[in-house]
Coordinates of N, CA and C in Angstrom, one line a residue:
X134 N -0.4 4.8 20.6 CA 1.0 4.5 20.8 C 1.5 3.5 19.7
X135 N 2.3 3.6 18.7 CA 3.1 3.1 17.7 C 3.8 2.0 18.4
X136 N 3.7 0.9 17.7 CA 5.2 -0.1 18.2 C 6.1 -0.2 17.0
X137 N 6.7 0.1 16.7 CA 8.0 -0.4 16.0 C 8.8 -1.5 16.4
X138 N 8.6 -2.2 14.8 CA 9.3 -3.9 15.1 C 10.1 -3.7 13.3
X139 N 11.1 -4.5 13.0 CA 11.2 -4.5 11.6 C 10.6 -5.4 10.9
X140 N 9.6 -4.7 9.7 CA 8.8 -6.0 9.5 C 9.3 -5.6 7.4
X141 N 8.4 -6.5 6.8 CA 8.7 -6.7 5.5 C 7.1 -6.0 4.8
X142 N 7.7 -4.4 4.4 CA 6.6 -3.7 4.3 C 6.0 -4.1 2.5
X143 N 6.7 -4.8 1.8 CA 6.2 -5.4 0.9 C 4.8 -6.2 1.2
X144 N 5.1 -7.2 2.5 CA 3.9 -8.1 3.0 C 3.1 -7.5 3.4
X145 N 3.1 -6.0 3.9 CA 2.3 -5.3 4.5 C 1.4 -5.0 3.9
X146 N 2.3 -4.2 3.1 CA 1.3 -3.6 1.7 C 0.5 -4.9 1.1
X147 N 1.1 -5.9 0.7 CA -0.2 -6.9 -0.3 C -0.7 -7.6 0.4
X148 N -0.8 -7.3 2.1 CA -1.9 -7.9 2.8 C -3.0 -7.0 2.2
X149 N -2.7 -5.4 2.8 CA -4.2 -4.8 2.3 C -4.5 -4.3 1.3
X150 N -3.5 -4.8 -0.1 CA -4.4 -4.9 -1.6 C -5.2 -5.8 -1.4
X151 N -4.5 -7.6 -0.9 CA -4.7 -8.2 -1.1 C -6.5 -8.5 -0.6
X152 N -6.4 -7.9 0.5 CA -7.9 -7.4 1.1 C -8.6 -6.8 0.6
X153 N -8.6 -5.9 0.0 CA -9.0 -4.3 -0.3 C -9.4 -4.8 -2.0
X154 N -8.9 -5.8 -2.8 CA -8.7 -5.8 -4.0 C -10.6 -6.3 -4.6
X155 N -11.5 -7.1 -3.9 CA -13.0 -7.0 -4.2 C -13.5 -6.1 -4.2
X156 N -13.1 -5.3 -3.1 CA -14.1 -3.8 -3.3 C -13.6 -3.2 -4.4
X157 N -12.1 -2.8 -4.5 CA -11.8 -2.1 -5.8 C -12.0 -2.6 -7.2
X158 N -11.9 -3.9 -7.3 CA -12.5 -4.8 -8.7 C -14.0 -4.5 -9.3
X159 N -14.7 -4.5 -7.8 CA -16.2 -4.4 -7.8 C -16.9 -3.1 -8.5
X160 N -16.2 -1.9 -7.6 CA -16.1 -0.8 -8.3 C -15.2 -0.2 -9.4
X161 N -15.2 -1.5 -10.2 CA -14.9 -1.2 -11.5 C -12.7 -0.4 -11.6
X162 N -12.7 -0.7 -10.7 CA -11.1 -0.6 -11.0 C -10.2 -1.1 -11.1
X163 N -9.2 -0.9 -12.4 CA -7.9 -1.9 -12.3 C -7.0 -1.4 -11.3
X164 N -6.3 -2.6 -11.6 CA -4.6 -2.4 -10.3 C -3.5 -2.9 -10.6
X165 N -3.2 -2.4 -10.1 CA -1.5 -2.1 -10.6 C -0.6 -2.2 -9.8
X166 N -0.1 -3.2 -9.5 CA 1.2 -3.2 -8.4 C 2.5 -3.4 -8.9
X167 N 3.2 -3.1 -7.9 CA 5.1 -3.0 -8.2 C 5.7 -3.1 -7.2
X168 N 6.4 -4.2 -6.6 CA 6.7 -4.0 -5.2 C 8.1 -4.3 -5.7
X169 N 9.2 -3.7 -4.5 CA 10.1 -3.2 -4.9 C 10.7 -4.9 -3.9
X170 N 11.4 -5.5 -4.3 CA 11.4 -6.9 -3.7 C 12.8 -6.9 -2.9
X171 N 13.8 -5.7 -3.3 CA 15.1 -5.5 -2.3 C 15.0 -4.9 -1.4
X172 N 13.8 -4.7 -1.0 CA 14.1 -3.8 -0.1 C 14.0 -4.7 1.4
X173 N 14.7 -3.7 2.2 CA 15.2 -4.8 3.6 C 14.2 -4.3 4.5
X174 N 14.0 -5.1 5.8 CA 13.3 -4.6 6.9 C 13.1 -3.4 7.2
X175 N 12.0 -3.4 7.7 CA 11.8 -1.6 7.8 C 11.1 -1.7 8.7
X176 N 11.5 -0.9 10.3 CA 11.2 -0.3 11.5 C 9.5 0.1 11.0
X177 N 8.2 -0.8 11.7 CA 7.0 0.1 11.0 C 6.3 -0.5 12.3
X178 N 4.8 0.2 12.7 CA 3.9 -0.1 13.0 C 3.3 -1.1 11.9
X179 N 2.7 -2.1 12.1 CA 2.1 -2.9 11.5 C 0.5 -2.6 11.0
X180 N -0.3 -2.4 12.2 CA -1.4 -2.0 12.3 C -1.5 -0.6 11.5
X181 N -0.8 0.3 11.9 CA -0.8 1.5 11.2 C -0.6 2.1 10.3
X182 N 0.3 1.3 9.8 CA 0.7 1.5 8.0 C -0.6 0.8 7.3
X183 N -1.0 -0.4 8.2 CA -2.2 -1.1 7.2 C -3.4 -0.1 7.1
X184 N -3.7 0.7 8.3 CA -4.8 1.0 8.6 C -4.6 2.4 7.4
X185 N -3.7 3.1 7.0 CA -3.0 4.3 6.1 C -3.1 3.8 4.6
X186 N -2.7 2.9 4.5 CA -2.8 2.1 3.2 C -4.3 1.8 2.9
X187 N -5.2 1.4 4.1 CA -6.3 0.9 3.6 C -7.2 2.5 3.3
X188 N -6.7 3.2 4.4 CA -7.9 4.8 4.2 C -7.0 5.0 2.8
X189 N -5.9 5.4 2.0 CA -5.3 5.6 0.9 C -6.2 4.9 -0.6
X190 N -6.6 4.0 0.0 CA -7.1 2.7 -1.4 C -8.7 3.3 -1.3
X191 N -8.9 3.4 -0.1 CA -10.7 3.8 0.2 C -10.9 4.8 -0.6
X192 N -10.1 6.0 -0.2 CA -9.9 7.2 -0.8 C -10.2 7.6 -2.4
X193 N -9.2 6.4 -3.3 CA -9.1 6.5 -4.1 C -10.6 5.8 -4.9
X194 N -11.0 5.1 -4.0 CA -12.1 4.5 -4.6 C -13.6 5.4 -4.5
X195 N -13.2 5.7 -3.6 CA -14.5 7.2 -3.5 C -14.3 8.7 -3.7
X196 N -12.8 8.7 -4.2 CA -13.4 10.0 -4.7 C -12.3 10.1 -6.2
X197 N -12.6 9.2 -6.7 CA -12.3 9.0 -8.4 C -13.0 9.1 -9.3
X198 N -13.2 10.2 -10.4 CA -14.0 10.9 -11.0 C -14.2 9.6 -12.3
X199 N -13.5 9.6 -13.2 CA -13.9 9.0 -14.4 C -13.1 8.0 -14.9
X200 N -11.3 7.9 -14.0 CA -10.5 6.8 -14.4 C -10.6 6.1 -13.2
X201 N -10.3 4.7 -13.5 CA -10.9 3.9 -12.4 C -9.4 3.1 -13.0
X202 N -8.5 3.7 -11.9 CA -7.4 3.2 -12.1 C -6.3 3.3 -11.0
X203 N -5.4 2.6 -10.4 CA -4.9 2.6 -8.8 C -3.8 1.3 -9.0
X204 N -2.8 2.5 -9.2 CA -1.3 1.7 -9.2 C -0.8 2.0 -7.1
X205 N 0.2 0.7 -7.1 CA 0.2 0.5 -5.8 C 1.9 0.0 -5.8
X206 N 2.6 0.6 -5.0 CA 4.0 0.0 -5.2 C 4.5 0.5 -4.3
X207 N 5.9 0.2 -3.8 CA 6.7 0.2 -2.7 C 8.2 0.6 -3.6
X208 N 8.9 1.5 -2.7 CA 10.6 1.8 -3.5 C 11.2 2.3 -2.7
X209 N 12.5 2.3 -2.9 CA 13.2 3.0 -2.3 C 14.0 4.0 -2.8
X210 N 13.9 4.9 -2.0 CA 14.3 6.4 -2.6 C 15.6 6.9 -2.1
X211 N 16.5 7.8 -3.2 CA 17.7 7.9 -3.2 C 18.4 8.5 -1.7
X212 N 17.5 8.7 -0.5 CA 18.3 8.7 0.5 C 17.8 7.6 1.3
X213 N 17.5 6.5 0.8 CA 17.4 5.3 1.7 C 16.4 4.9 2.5
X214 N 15.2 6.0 2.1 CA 14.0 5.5 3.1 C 12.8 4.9 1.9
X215 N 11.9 4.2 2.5 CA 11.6 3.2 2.0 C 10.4 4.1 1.6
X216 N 9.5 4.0 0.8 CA 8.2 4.0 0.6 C 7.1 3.4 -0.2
X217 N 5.8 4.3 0.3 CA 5.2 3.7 -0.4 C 4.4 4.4 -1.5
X218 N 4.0 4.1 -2.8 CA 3.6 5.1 -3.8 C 1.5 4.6 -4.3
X219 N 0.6 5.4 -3.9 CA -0.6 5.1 -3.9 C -1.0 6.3 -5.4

């Protein structure tokens, strides 16, 4: 069951770089972030976008062939919904 609260999915997101960033260093990859800093509250599960973001970063780190490279940003897109770009 999802709770929706409005939270600041900027923070969201570089909690679980900000987590996630030893292992991906470790295994030899750079990063790349861009977070979109206007953007306003956004209705999210907290837990769940983290837990999406974090399988998204896992992902990239285990099944990345020979570029060891992982840009990470947040935007907003021309009909007003927020995202995120892995």
């Amino acid at each position: 069951e999802y709770r929706f609260e409005p939270q600041n999915l900027n923070a969201v997101v570089k909690e679980v770089v900000d987590n996630y960033r030893y292992v991906l260093e470790n295994a030899g990859f750079e990063i790349h972030t861009d977070y979109d800093e206007k953007l306003p509250p956004v209705p999210l599960d907290r837990d769940a976008i983290s837990q999406a973001v974090l399988n998204l970063l896992n992902n990239a780190c285990k099944y990345s062939a020979n570029e060891k490279y992982v840009e990470i940003k947040t935007e907003r897109r021309r009909d007003g919904q927020a995202a995120i770009v892995i």
